[in-house]
Amino acid sequence: MEIKTELAPLIDILHKTKRVVVLTGAGISAESGIPTFRGEEGLWKTYRAEELATLSAFIKDPRLIWEWYDWRRGIIGSKDFNPGHQVLANWEKLFPAFHVITQNIDGLHQKAGSYNILELHGNIWKLRCTEEETITENHSTPLGEIPPHCSNCGALLRPHVVWFGESLDPSILQSAFALSSSCEVMFVVGTSAVVQPAASLPLSAADSDATVVEINPDPTPITPYADFSFRGKAGDILPRIDGELSLINPSGEE
Ligand code: APR
């Protein structure tokens, strides 16, 4: 497949598009100052994921795991959304049906004003009771108590995130595939596309004849399936597309 890199044909397509889905990864938050996982100074380079982001590590030493998440919450809590997040929040008003499916747990899409969000891997600001499975939102940095306990039953709370070896919430995953296979355009922004099942979503879109648009400084396993592939930063390219779009109304209304 010949991969397009110029904007004009994409803008023409978006002008006639109503249903848009965006799959985001750590790369969209990189320009907010949050480290990605597999880049040069990636989080998994510094910390072996299996030592920290797993249920067995949590059971073995909940304090250590919570100290690590408390440190990450402190970093993320001091960062703000960037122009890439902002454009996606704007597009929720521009396109009749617009959804963000994110692998990120940083909550920056919400902070930028997006509402239609599916969080495949959970959210670092949510805590889940290990007994009652109830979920509470807590933005304190640092956390008052480490490890935190449920105010209702006293059991340990865990981060409401998907750890290596854990499965995703089946209803969230089902919605993600339903949106991916019924959209007209899927943007794939800032993900290395190596973690399943998220990495299969763009293939589901491509199989349903959606236009796939990748935005990433580097090629990924999705690149061969992309109709458009823009080599660059999300915070540069999304505002460029938005700038061209704002000259026309993509929902087709005059
Ligand atoms: N704009 C767009 N893309 C960027 C930028 C940027 N400014 N900076 C880096 N990238 C790209 C990198 O080229 C890379 O392809 O973002 C991608 C980040 O890849 P990863 O670090 O692997 O992050 P991600 O794809 O989100 O990882 C998926 O793996 O460890 C798990 O749960 C974790 O959700 C995470 C999942």
PDB file of N, CA and C in Angstrom, residues 89-165:
ATOM      1  N   ALA A  89      -9.719  16.977  22.386  1.00  0.00           N
ATOM      2  CA  ALA A  89     -10.888  17.452  23.160  1.00  0.00           C
ATOM      3  C   ALA A  89     -11.766  18.341  22.276  1.00  0.00           C
ATOM      4  N   ASN A  90     -11.149  19.170  21.449  1.00  0.00           N
ATOM      5  CA  ASN A  90     -11.925  20.027  20.531  1.00  0.00           C
ATOM      6  C   ASN A  90     -12.699  19.198  19.510  1.00  0.00           C
ATOM      7  N   TRP A  91     -12.070  18.135  19.009  1.00  0.00           N
ATOM      8  CA  TRP A  91     -12.693  17.320  17.951  1.00  0.00           C
ATOM      9  C   TRP A  91     -13.937  16.604  18.436  1.00  0.00           C
ATOM     10  N   GLU A  92     -14.083  16.463  19.756  1.00  0.00           N
ATOM     11  CA  GLU A  92     -15.292  15.837  20.293  1.00  0.00           C
ATOM     12  C   GLU A  92     -16.505  16.721  19.938  1.00  0.00           C
ATOM     13  N   LYS A  93     -16.253  18.025  19.802  1.00  0.00           N
ATOM     14  CA  LYS A  93     -17.362  18.942  19.443  1.00  0.00           C
ATOM     15  C   LYS A  93     -17.485  19.086  17.924  1.00  0.00           C
ATOM     16  N   LEU A  94     -16.411  18.753  17.226  1.00  0.00           N
ATOM     17  CA  LEU A  94     -16.376  18.993  15.777  1.00  0.00           C
ATOM     18  C   LEU A  94     -16.996  17.840  15.003  1.00  0.00           C
ATOM     19  N   PHE A  95     -16.758  16.609  15.438  1.00  0.00           N
ATOM     20  CA  PHE A  95     -17.265  15.440  14.705  1.00  0.00           C
ATOM     21  C   PHE A  95     -18.510  14.909  15.420  1.00  0.00           C
ATOM     22  N   PRO A  96     -19.517  14.490  14.657  1.00  0.00           N
ATOM     23  CA  PRO A  96     -20.769  14.002  15.283  1.00  0.00           C
ATOM     24  C   PRO A  96     -20.564  12.810  16.207  1.00  0.00           C
ATOM     25  N   ALA A  97     -19.604  11.925  15.888  1.00  0.00           N
ATOM     26  CA  ALA A  97     -19.330  10.763  16.764  1.00  0.00           C
ATOM     27  C   ALA A  97     -17.821  10.653  16.906  1.00  0.00           C
ATOM     28  N   PHE A  98     -17.302  10.968  18.101  1.00  0.00           N
ATOM     29  CA  PHE A  98     -15.846  11.025  18.306  1.00  0.00           C
ATOM     30  C   PHE A  98     -15.508  10.378  19.629  1.00  0.00           C
ATOM     31  N   HIS A  99     -14.580   9.415  19.603  1.00  0.00           N
ATOM     32  CA  HIS A  99     -14.188   8.732  20.841  1.00  0.00           C
ATOM     33  C   HIS A  99     -12.661   8.601  20.921  1.00  0.00           C
ATOM     34  N   VAL A 100     -12.147   8.725  22.135  1.00  0.00           N
ATOM     35  CA  VAL A 100     -10.735   8.450  22.404  1.00  0.00           C
ATOM     36  C   VAL A 100     -10.645   7.105  23.123  1.00  0.00           C
ATOM     37  N   ILE A 101      -9.812   6.232  22.597  1.00  0.00           N
ATOM     38  CA  ILE A 101      -9.499   4.969  23.287  1.00  0.00           C
ATOM     39  C   ILE A 101      -8.039   5.101  23.699  1.00  0.00           C
ATOM     40  N   THR A 102      -7.780   5.154  25.009  1.00  0.00           N
ATOM     41  CA  THR A 102      -6.402   5.401  25.418  1.00  0.00           C
ATOM     42  C   THR A 102      -5.798   4.243  26.204  1.00  0.00           C
ATOM     43  N   GLN A 103      -4.508   4.043  25.994  1.00  0.00           N
ATOM     44  CA  GLN A 103      -3.742   3.072  26.791  1.00  0.00           C
ATOM     45  C   GLN A 103      -3.135   3.774  28.004  1.00  0.00           C
ATOM     46  N   ASN A 104      -3.237   5.087  28.019  1.00  0.00           N
ATOM     47  CA  ASN A 104      -2.590   5.875  29.067  1.00  0.00           C
ATOM     48  C   ASN A 104      -3.425   5.884  30.342  1.00  0.00           C
ATOM     49  N   ILE A 105      -2.728   5.976  31.457  1.00  0.00           N
ATOM     50  CA  ILE A 105      -3.408   5.979  32.775  1.00  0.00           C
ATOM     51  C   ILE A 105      -3.274   7.349  33.444  1.00  0.00           C
ATOM     52  N   ASP A 106      -2.757   8.356  32.673  1.00  0.00           N
ATOM     53  CA  ASP A 106      -2.396   9.646  33.298  1.00  0.00           C
ATOM     54  C   ASP A 106      -3.571  10.614  33.448  1.00  0.00           C
ATOM     55  N   GLY A 107      -4.704  10.337  32.809  1.00  0.00           N
ATOM     56  CA  GLY A 107      -5.863  11.229  32.993  1.00  0.00           C
ATOM     57  C   GLY A 107      -5.742  12.551  32.253  1.00  0.00           C
ATOM     58  N   LEU A 108      -4.744  12.706  31.376  1.00  0.00           N
ATOM     59  CA  LEU A 108      -4.558  14.002  30.688  1.00  0.00           C
ATOM     60  C   LEU A 108      -5.634  14.256  29.625  1.00  0.00           C
ATOM     61  N   HIS A 109      -6.224  13.229  29.063  1.00  0.00           N
ATOM     62  CA  HIS A 109      -7.326  13.471  28.117  1.00  0.00           C
ATOM     63  C   HIS A 109      -8.501  14.119  28.851  1.00  0.00           C
ATOM     64  N   GLN A 110      -8.797  13.627  30.061  1.00  0.00           N
ATOM     65  CA  GLN A 110      -9.899  14.223  30.850  1.00  0.00           C
ATOM     66  C   GLN A 110      -9.541  15.665  31.213  1.00  0.00           C
ATOM     67  N   LYS A 111      -8.280  15.852  31.599  1.00  0.00           N
ATOM     68  CA  LYS A 111      -7.828  17.192  32.020  1.00  0.00           C
ATOM     69  C   LYS A 111      -7.970  18.199  30.862  1.00  0.00           C
ATOM     70  N   ALA A 112      -7.809  17.698  29.634  1.00  0.00           N
ATOM     71  CA  ALA A 112      -7.904  18.587  28.452  1.00  0.00           C
ATOM     72  C   ALA A 112      -9.357  18.833  28.059  1.00  0.00           C
ATOM     73  N   GLY A 113     -10.297  18.079  28.655  1.00  0.00           N
ATOM     74  CA  GLY A 113     -11.716  18.306  28.367  1.00  0.00           C
ATOM     75  C   GLY A 113     -12.393  17.236  27.544  1.00  0.00           C
ATOM     76  N   SER A 114     -11.693  16.136  27.250  1.00  0.00           N
ATOM     77  CA  SER A 114     -12.348  15.018  26.538  1.00  0.00           C
ATOM     78  C   SER A 114     -13.302  14.308  27.494  1.00  0.00           C
ATOM     79  N   TYR A 115     -14.451  13.851  26.953  1.00  0.00           N
ATOM     80  CA  TYR A 115     -15.398  13.085  27.767  1.00  0.00           C
ATOM     81  C   TYR A 115     -15.542  11.664  27.257  1.00  0.00           C
ATOM     82  N   ASN A 116     -15.662  11.510  25.938  1.00  0.00           N
ATOM     83  CA  ASN A 116     -15.870  10.168  25.365  1.00  0.00           C
ATOM     84  C   ASN A 116     -14.538   9.418  25.351  1.00  0.00           C
ATOM     85  N   ILE A 117     -14.215   8.816  26.484  1.00  0.00           N
ATOM     86  CA  ILE A 117     -12.904   8.166  26.626  1.00  0.00           C
ATOM     87  C   ILE A 117     -13.105   6.733  27.103  1.00  0.00           C
ATOM     88  N   LEU A 118     -12.391   5.804  26.480  1.00  0.00           N
ATOM     89  CA  LEU A 118     -12.293   4.442  27.005  1.00  0.00           C
ATOM     90  C   LEU A 118     -10.860   4.264  27.494  1.00  0.00           C
ATOM     91  N   GLU A 119     -10.695   3.960  28.796  1.00  0.00           N
ATOM     92  CA  GLU A 119      -9.351   3.769  29.357  1.00  0.00           C
ATOM     93  C   GLU A 119      -9.054   2.272  29.417  1.00  0.00           C
ATOM     94  N   LEU A 120      -8.302   1.799  28.439  1.00  0.00           N
ATOM     95  CA  LEU A 120      -8.054   0.343  28.326  1.00  0.00           C
ATOM     96  C   LEU A 120      -7.244  -0.169  29.516  1.00  0.00           C
ATOM     97  N   HIS A 121      -6.301   0.642  30.012  1.00  0.00           N
ATOM     98  CA  HIS A 121      -5.380   0.153  31.047  1.00  0.00           C
ATOM     99  C   HIS A 121      -5.622   0.788  32.401  1.00  0.00           C
ATOM    100  N   GLY A 122      -6.805   1.405  32.579  1.00  0.00           N
ATOM    101  CA  GLY A 122      -7.154   1.972  33.885  1.00  0.00           C
ATOM    102  C   GLY A 122      -6.687   3.418  34.027  1.00  0.00           C
ATOM    103  N   ASN A 123      -6.592   3.847  35.278  1.00  0.00           N
ATOM    104  CA  ASN A 123      -6.328   5.262  35.559  1.00  0.00           C
ATOM    105  C   ASN A 123      -5.578   5.368  36.879  1.00  0.00           C
ATOM    106  N   ILE A 124      -4.434   6.054  36.847  1.00  0.00           N
ATOM    107  CA  ILE A 124      -3.553   6.115  38.032  1.00  0.00           C
ATOM    108  C   ILE A 124      -4.193   6.916  39.162  1.00  0.00           C
ATOM    109  N   TRP A 125      -5.248   7.663  38.871  1.00  0.00           N
ATOM    110  CA  TRP A 125      -5.913   8.486  39.924  1.00  0.00           C
ATOM    111  C   TRP A 125      -7.045   7.703  40.577  1.00  0.00           C
ATOM    112  N   LYS A 126      -7.265   6.434  40.116  1.00  0.00           N
ATOM    113  CA  LYS A 126      -8.336   5.626  40.717  1.00  0.00           C
ATOM    114  C   LYS A 126      -7.728   4.505  41.544  1.00  0.00           C
ATOM    115  N   LEU A 127      -8.351   4.227  42.726  1.00  0.00           N
ATOM    116  CA  LEU A 127      -7.886   3.158  43.619  1.00  0.00           C
ATOM    117  C   LEU A 127      -9.023   2.148  43.742  1.00  0.00           C
ATOM    118  N   ARG A 128      -8.654   0.839  43.770  1.00  0.00           N
ATOM    119  CA  ARG A 128      -9.686  -0.198  43.827  1.00  0.00           C
ATOM    120  C   ARG A 128      -9.506  -1.050  45.075  1.00  0.00           C
ATOM    121  N   CYS A 129     -10.630  -1.271  45.806  1.00  0.00           N
ATOM    122  CA  CYS A 129     -10.552  -2.103  47.007  1.00  0.00           C
ATOM    123  C   CYS A 129     -10.287  -3.554  46.604  1.00  0.00           C
ATOM    124  N   THR A 130      -9.288  -4.179  47.259  1.00  0.00           N
ATOM    125  CA  THR A 130      -8.931  -5.548  46.873  1.00  0.00           C
ATOM    126  C   THR A 130      -9.965  -6.553  47.380  1.00  0.00           C
ATOM    127  N   GLU A 131     -10.871  -6.108  48.260  1.00  0.00           N
ATOM    128  CA  GLU A 131     -11.948  -7.006  48.729  1.00  0.00           C
ATOM    129  C   GLU A 131     -13.264  -6.698  48.014  1.00  0.00           C
ATOM    130  N   GLU A 132     -13.683  -5.417  48.091  1.00  0.00           N
ATOM    131  CA  GLU A 132     -15.030  -5.083  47.585  1.00  0.00           C
ATOM    132  C   GLU A 132     -15.035  -4.700  46.109  1.00  0.00           C
ATOM    133  N   GLU A 133     -13.846  -4.504  45.525  1.00  0.00           N
ATOM    134  CA  GLU A 133     -13.719  -4.101  44.107  1.00  0.00           C
ATOM    135  C   GLU A 133     -14.283  -2.703  43.840  1.00  0.00           C
ATOM    136  N   THR A 134     -14.642  -1.988  44.897  1.00  0.00           N
ATOM    137  CA  THR A 134     -15.157  -0.616  44.690  1.00  0.00           C
ATOM    138  C   THR A 134     -14.004   0.276  44.233  1.00  0.00           C
ATOM    139  N   ILE A 135     -14.344   1.287  43.444  1.00  0.00           N
ATOM    140  CA  ILE A 135     -13.326   2.172  42.876  1.00  0.00           C
ATOM    141  C   ILE A 135     -13.539   3.583  43.402  1.00  0.00           C
ATOM    142  N   THR A 136     -12.466   4.192  43.918  1.00  0.00           N
ATOM    143  CA  THR A 136     -12.571   5.593  44.368  1.00  0.00           C
ATOM    144  C   THR A 136     -11.542   6.418  43.595  1.00  0.00           C
ATOM    145  N   GLU A 137     -11.839   7.703  43.430  1.00  0.00           N
ATOM    146  CA  GLU A 137     -10.898   8.605  42.762  1.00  0.00           C
ATOM    147  C   GLU A 137     -10.131   9.362  43.843  1.00  0.00           C
ATOM    148  N   ASN A 138      -8.814   9.439  43.695  1.00  0.00           N
ATOM    149  CA  ASN A 138      -7.999  10.120  44.712  1.00  0.00           C
ATOM    150  C   ASN A 138      -6.848  10.805  43.999  1.00  0.00           C
ATOM    151  N   HIS A 139      -6.789  12.136  44.099  1.00  0.00           N
ATOM    152  CA  HIS A 139      -5.750  12.885  43.383  1.00  0.00           C
ATOM    153  C   HIS A 139      -4.665  13.409  44.330  1.00  0.00           C
ATOM    154  N   SER A 140      -4.652  12.914  45.598  1.00  0.00           N
ATOM    155  CA  SER A 140      -3.663  13.453  46.554  1.00  0.00           C
ATOM    156  C   SER A 140      -2.250  13.044  46.149  1.00  0.00           C
ATOM    157  N   THR A 141      -1.370  14.015  46.105  1.00  0.00           N
ATOM    158  CA  THR A 141       0.064  13.702  45.913  1.00  0.00           C
ATOM    159  C   THR A 141       0.836  14.505  46.966  1.00  0.00           C
ATOM    160  N   PRO A 142       1.568  13.818  47.885  1.00  0.00           N
ATOM    161  CA  PRO A 142       1.614  12.366  48.011  1.00  0.00           C
ATOM    162  C   PRO A 142       0.341  11.824  48.660  1.00  0.00           C
ATOM    163  N   LEU A 143       0.163  10.511  48.567  1.00  0.00           N
ATOM    164  CA  LEU A 143      -0.980   9.847  49.202  1.00  0.00           C
ATOM    165  C   LEU A 143      -0.830   9.992  50.711  1.00  0.00           C
ATOM    166  N   GLY A 144      -1.971  10.126  51.416  1.00  0.00           N
ATOM    167  CA  GLY A 144      -1.910  10.285  52.878  1.00  0.00           C
ATOM    168  C   GLY A 144      -1.328   9.046  53.548  1.00  0.00           C
ATOM    169  N   GLU A 145      -1.718   7.871  53.052  1.00  0.00           N
ATOM    170  CA  GLU A 145      -1.310   6.619  53.723  1.00  0.00           C
ATOM    171  C   GLU A 145      -0.719   5.686  52.655  1.00  0.00           C
ATOM    172  N   ILE A 146       0.421   5.079  52.941  1.00  0.00           N
ATOM    173  CA  ILE A 146       1.014   4.128  51.980  1.00  0.00           C
ATOM    174  C   ILE A 146       1.363   2.829  52.710  1.00  0.00           C
ATOM    175  N   PRO A 147       0.811   1.674  52.331  1.00  0.00           N
ATOM    176  CA  PRO A 147      -0.213   1.537  51.298  1.00  0.00           C
ATOM    177  C   PRO A 147      -1.577   1.987  51.827  1.00  0.00           C
ATOM    178  N   PRO A 148      -2.460   2.492  50.960  1.00  0.00           N
ATOM    179  CA  PRO A 148      -3.775   2.974  51.373  1.00  0.00           C
ATOM    180  C   PRO A 148      -4.724   1.814  51.652  1.00  0.00           C
ATOM    181  N   HIS A 149      -5.688   2.056  52.549  1.00  0.00           N
ATOM    182  CA  HIS A 149      -6.668   1.018  52.889  1.00  0.00           C
ATOM    183  C   HIS A 149      -8.071   1.541  52.641  1.00  0.00           C
ATOM    184  N   CYS A 150      -8.981   0.598  52.404  1.00  0.00           N
ATOM    185  CA  CYS A 150     -10.382   0.940  52.117  1.00  0.00           C
ATOM    186  C   CYS A 150     -11.022   1.561  53.356  1.00  0.00           C
ATOM    187  N   SER A 151     -11.669   2.709  53.188  1.00  0.00           N
ATOM    188  CA  SER A 151     -12.298   3.378  54.356  1.00  0.00           C
ATOM    189  C   SER A 151     -13.533   2.611  54.803  1.00  0.00           C
ATOM    190  N   ASN A 152     -14.039   1.709  53.929  1.00  0.00           N
ATOM    191  CA  ASN A 152     -15.256   0.971  54.289  1.00  0.00           C
ATOM    192  C   ASN A 152     -14.941  -0.353  54.989  1.00  0.00           C
ATOM    193  N   CYS A 153     -14.009  -1.132  54.399  1.00  0.00           N
ATOM    194  CA  CYS A 153     -13.769  -2.469  54.978  1.00  0.00           C
ATOM    195  C   CYS A 153     -12.354  -2.628  55.515  1.00  0.00           C
ATOM    196  N   GLY A 154     -11.493  -1.644  55.259  1.00  0.00           N
ATOM    197  CA  GLY A 154     -10.143  -1.718  55.817  1.00  0.00           C
ATOM    198  C   GLY A 154      -9.154  -2.527  55.000  1.00  0.00           C
ATOM    199  N   ALA A 155      -9.664  -3.149  53.889  1.00  0.00           N
ATOM    200  CA  ALA A 155      -8.750  -3.962  53.055  1.00  0.00           C
ATOM    201  C   ALA A 155      -7.784  -3.053  52.293  1.00  0.00           C
ATOM    202  N   LEU A 156      -6.703  -3.669  51.792  1.00  0.00           N
ATOM    203  CA  LEU A 156      -5.748  -2.904  50.975  1.00  0.00           C
ATOM    204  C   LEU A 156      -6.433  -2.351  49.726  1.00  0.00           C
ATOM    205  N   LEU A 157      -6.055  -1.140  49.351  1.00  0.00           N
ATOM    206  CA  LEU A 157      -6.458  -0.614  48.045  1.00  0.00           C
ATOM    207  C   LEU A 157      -5.304  -0.857  47.070  1.00  0.00           C
ATOM    208  N   ARG A 158      -5.628  -1.065  45.787  1.00  0.00           N
ATOM    209  CA  ARG A 158      -4.588  -1.216  44.741  1.00  0.00           C
ATOM    210  C   ARG A 158      -4.826  -0.149  43.695  1.00  0.00           C
ATOM    211  N   PRO A 159      -3.803   0.164  42.899  1.00  0.00           N
ATOM    212  CA  PRO A 159      -4.049   1.084  41.787  1.00  0.00           C
ATOM    213  C   PRO A 159      -5.050   0.451  40.813  1.00  0.00           C
ATOM    214  N   HIS A 160      -5.993   1.266  40.310  1.00  0.00           N
ATOM    215  CA  HIS A 160      -6.980   0.720  39.360  1.00  0.00           C
ATOM    216  C   HIS A 160      -6.372   0.788  37.963  1.00  0.00           C
ATOM    217  N   VAL A 161      -5.324  -0.015  37.789  1.00  0.00           N
ATOM    218  CA  VAL A 161      -4.636  -0.085  36.495  1.00  0.00           C
ATOM    219  C   VAL A 161      -4.482  -1.555  36.112  1.00  0.00           C
ATOM    220  N   VAL A 162      -4.300  -1.816  34.811  1.00  0.00           N
ATOM    221  CA  VAL A 162      -4.124  -3.190  34.337  1.00  0.00           C
ATOM    222  C   VAL A 162      -2.637  -3.522  34.387  1.00  0.00           C
ATOM    223  N   TRP A 163      -2.252  -4.494  35.161  1.00  0.00           N
ATOM    224  CA  TRP A 163      -0.847  -4.903  35.277  1.00  0.00           C
ATOM    225  C   TRP A 163      -0.508  -5.975  34.257  1.00  0.00           C
ATOM    226  N   PHE A 164       0.769  -6.163  34.033  1.00  0.00           N
ATOM    227  CA  PHE A 164       1.203  -7.209  33.089  1.00  0.00           C
ATOM    228  C   PHE A 164       0.606  -8.539  33.546  1.00  0.00           C
ATOM    229  N   GLY A 165       0.046  -9.276  32.609  1.00  0.00           N
ATOM    230  CA  GLY A 165      -0.529 -10.587  32.933  1.00  0.00           C
ATOM    231  C   GLY A 165      -1.979 -10.508  33.338  1.00  0.00           C
TER     232      GLY A 165
END
